[in-house]
Amino acid sequence: MSTEKPIRNPTTIPELKDMIVATKLSLPKQQERVARTALAHPEIVAFGTAQSLADRCGVSPSTAVRVATALGFDNFREFRQVFRQHIREISIRAADTLC
């Protein structure tokens, strides 16, 4: 019987960043460019597609999808959902400060 904890997909941007650091994840150069762009500009992922992220990074859409799977997601849609939730939370916090 294995005593290892099952790996859980990150559900927030901070969890995603922590996972990358904790696992000392090393990506090929183009994939690293995509990951860095996604983390620096979450709105690109949240409101875009693998194609739009790839265009922004100058890589193929399959590279953007490979980044999502390298980070533990089953597909780009699941990856994008974390970024959408992040943007929602930012919007809610901003709206709360205006009231």
Short mmCIF file of C-alpha atoms in Angstrom, two decimals:
data_model
loop_
_atom_site.label_atom_id
_atom_site.label_comp_id
_atom_site.label_asym_id
_atom_site.label_seq_id
_atom_site.Cartn_x
_atom_site.Cartn_y
_atom_site.Cartn_z
CA MET A 1 0.00 0.00 0.00
CA SER A 2 1.38 3.38 -1.02
CA THR A 3 1.72 6.09 1.60
CA GLU A 4 2.13 8.86 -0.96
CA LYS A 5 -0.56 11.51 -1.02
CA PRO A 6 -2.32 11.76 -4.36
CA ILE A 7 -1.27 14.83 -6.30
CA ARG A 8 -4.07 17.38 -6.32
CA ASN A 9 -4.39 19.85 -9.14
CA PRO A 10 -3.86 23.44 -8.06
CA THR A 11 -7.13 25.32 -7.72
CA THR A 12 -5.72 28.84 -7.41
CA ILE A 13 -2.91 30.83 -9.01
CA PRO A 14 -0.93 30.94 -5.72
CA GLU A 15 -1.29 27.14 -5.40
CA LEU A 16 -0.09 26.77 -8.98
CA LYS A 17 2.96 28.95 -8.28
CA ASP A 18 3.68 27.03 -5.06
CA MET A 19 3.41 23.71 -6.90
CA ILE A 20 5.88 24.87 -9.56
CA VAL A 21 8.36 25.93 -6.88
CA ALA A 22 7.84 22.88 -4.64
CA THR A 23 8.32 20.38 -7.46
CA LYS A 24 11.19 22.39 -8.99
CA LEU A 25 9.35 22.02 -12.26
CA SER A 26 11.59 22.48 -15.25
CA LEU A 27 9.96 23.09 -18.60
CA PRO A 28 11.43 23.34 -22.08
CA LYS A 29 12.16 26.94 -23.12
CA GLN A 30 8.97 27.51 -25.14
CA GLN A 31 6.76 25.93 -22.48
CA GLU A 32 8.42 28.03 -19.80
CA ARG A 33 7.64 31.15 -21.85
CA VAL A 34 3.98 30.13 -21.97
CA ALA A 35 3.85 29.38 -18.23
CA ARG A 36 5.50 32.68 -17.32
CA THR A 37 3.18 34.63 -19.62
CA ALA A 38 0.12 32.86 -18.18
CA LEU A 39 1.13 33.66 -14.62
CA ALA A 40 2.08 37.25 -15.40
CA HIS A 41 -1.08 37.91 -17.45
CA PRO A 42 -3.84 35.63 -16.12
CA GLU A 43 -6.46 37.47 -18.17
CA ILE A 44 -4.93 36.06 -21.37
CA VAL A 45 -5.70 32.53 -20.21
CA ALA A 46 -8.99 33.37 -18.49
CA PHE A 47 -10.54 35.07 -21.51
CA GLY A 48 -8.62 33.37 -24.28
CA THR A 49 -7.90 30.06 -25.88
CA ALA A 50 -4.85 27.88 -26.28
CA GLN A 51 -4.49 29.56 -29.68
CA SER A 52 -4.56 33.11 -28.28
CA LEU A 53 -2.05 32.24 -25.53
CA ALA A 54 0.17 30.55 -28.09
CA ASP A 55 -0.04 33.57 -30.41
CA ARG A 56 0.97 35.87 -27.55
CA CYS A 57 4.00 33.66 -26.83
CA GLY A 58 4.98 32.92 -30.40
CA VAL A 59 4.50 29.16 -30.04
CA SER A 60 2.07 26.56 -31.36
CA PRO A 61 -1.28 25.93 -29.65
CA SER A 62 -0.12 22.40 -28.83
CA THR A 63 2.70 23.93 -26.75
CA ALA A 64 0.13 25.86 -24.71
CA VAL A 65 -1.84 22.64 -24.16
CA ARG A 66 1.35 20.78 -23.18
CA VAL A 67 2.01 23.42 -20.51
CA ALA A 68 -1.42 22.79 -19.02
CA THR A 69 -0.81 19.04 -18.89
CA ALA A 70 2.75 19.50 -17.59
CA LEU A 71 1.25 21.49 -14.71
CA GLY A 72 -1.07 18.60 -13.83
CA PHE A 73 -4.27 19.52 -15.64
CA ASP A 74 -6.16 17.09 -17.84
CA ASN A 75 -6.68 19.68 -20.57
CA PHE A 76 -6.46 23.38 -21.37
CA ARG A 77 -10.08 23.96 -20.34
CA GLU A 78 -9.32 22.76 -16.79
CA PHE A 79 -6.20 24.97 -16.73
CA ARG A 80 -8.19 27.99 -17.94
CA GLN A 81 -10.80 27.46 -15.19
CA VAL A 82 -8.21 28.24 -12.49
CA PHE A 83 -7.42 31.52 -14.22
CA ARG A 84 -11.10 32.39 -14.63
CA GLN A 85 -11.69 31.82 -10.94
CA HIS A 86 -8.69 34.03 -10.15
CA ILE A 87 -10.12 36.88 -12.24
CA ARG A 88 -13.55 36.45 -10.57
CA GLU A 89 -11.98 36.73 -7.13
CA ILE A 90 -10.09 39.88 -8.11
CA SER A 91 -13.32 41.39 -9.48
CA ILE A 92 -15.25 40.56 -6.34
CA ARG A 93 -12.57 42.09 -4.10
CA ALA A 94 -12.50 45.23 -6.26
CA ALA A 95 -16.29 45.53 -6.16
CA ASP A 96 -16.28 45.14 -2.38
CA THR A 97 -13.86 48.05 -2.00
CA LEU A 98 -16.13 50.29 -4.07
CA CYS A 99 -19.17 49.74 -1.88
#
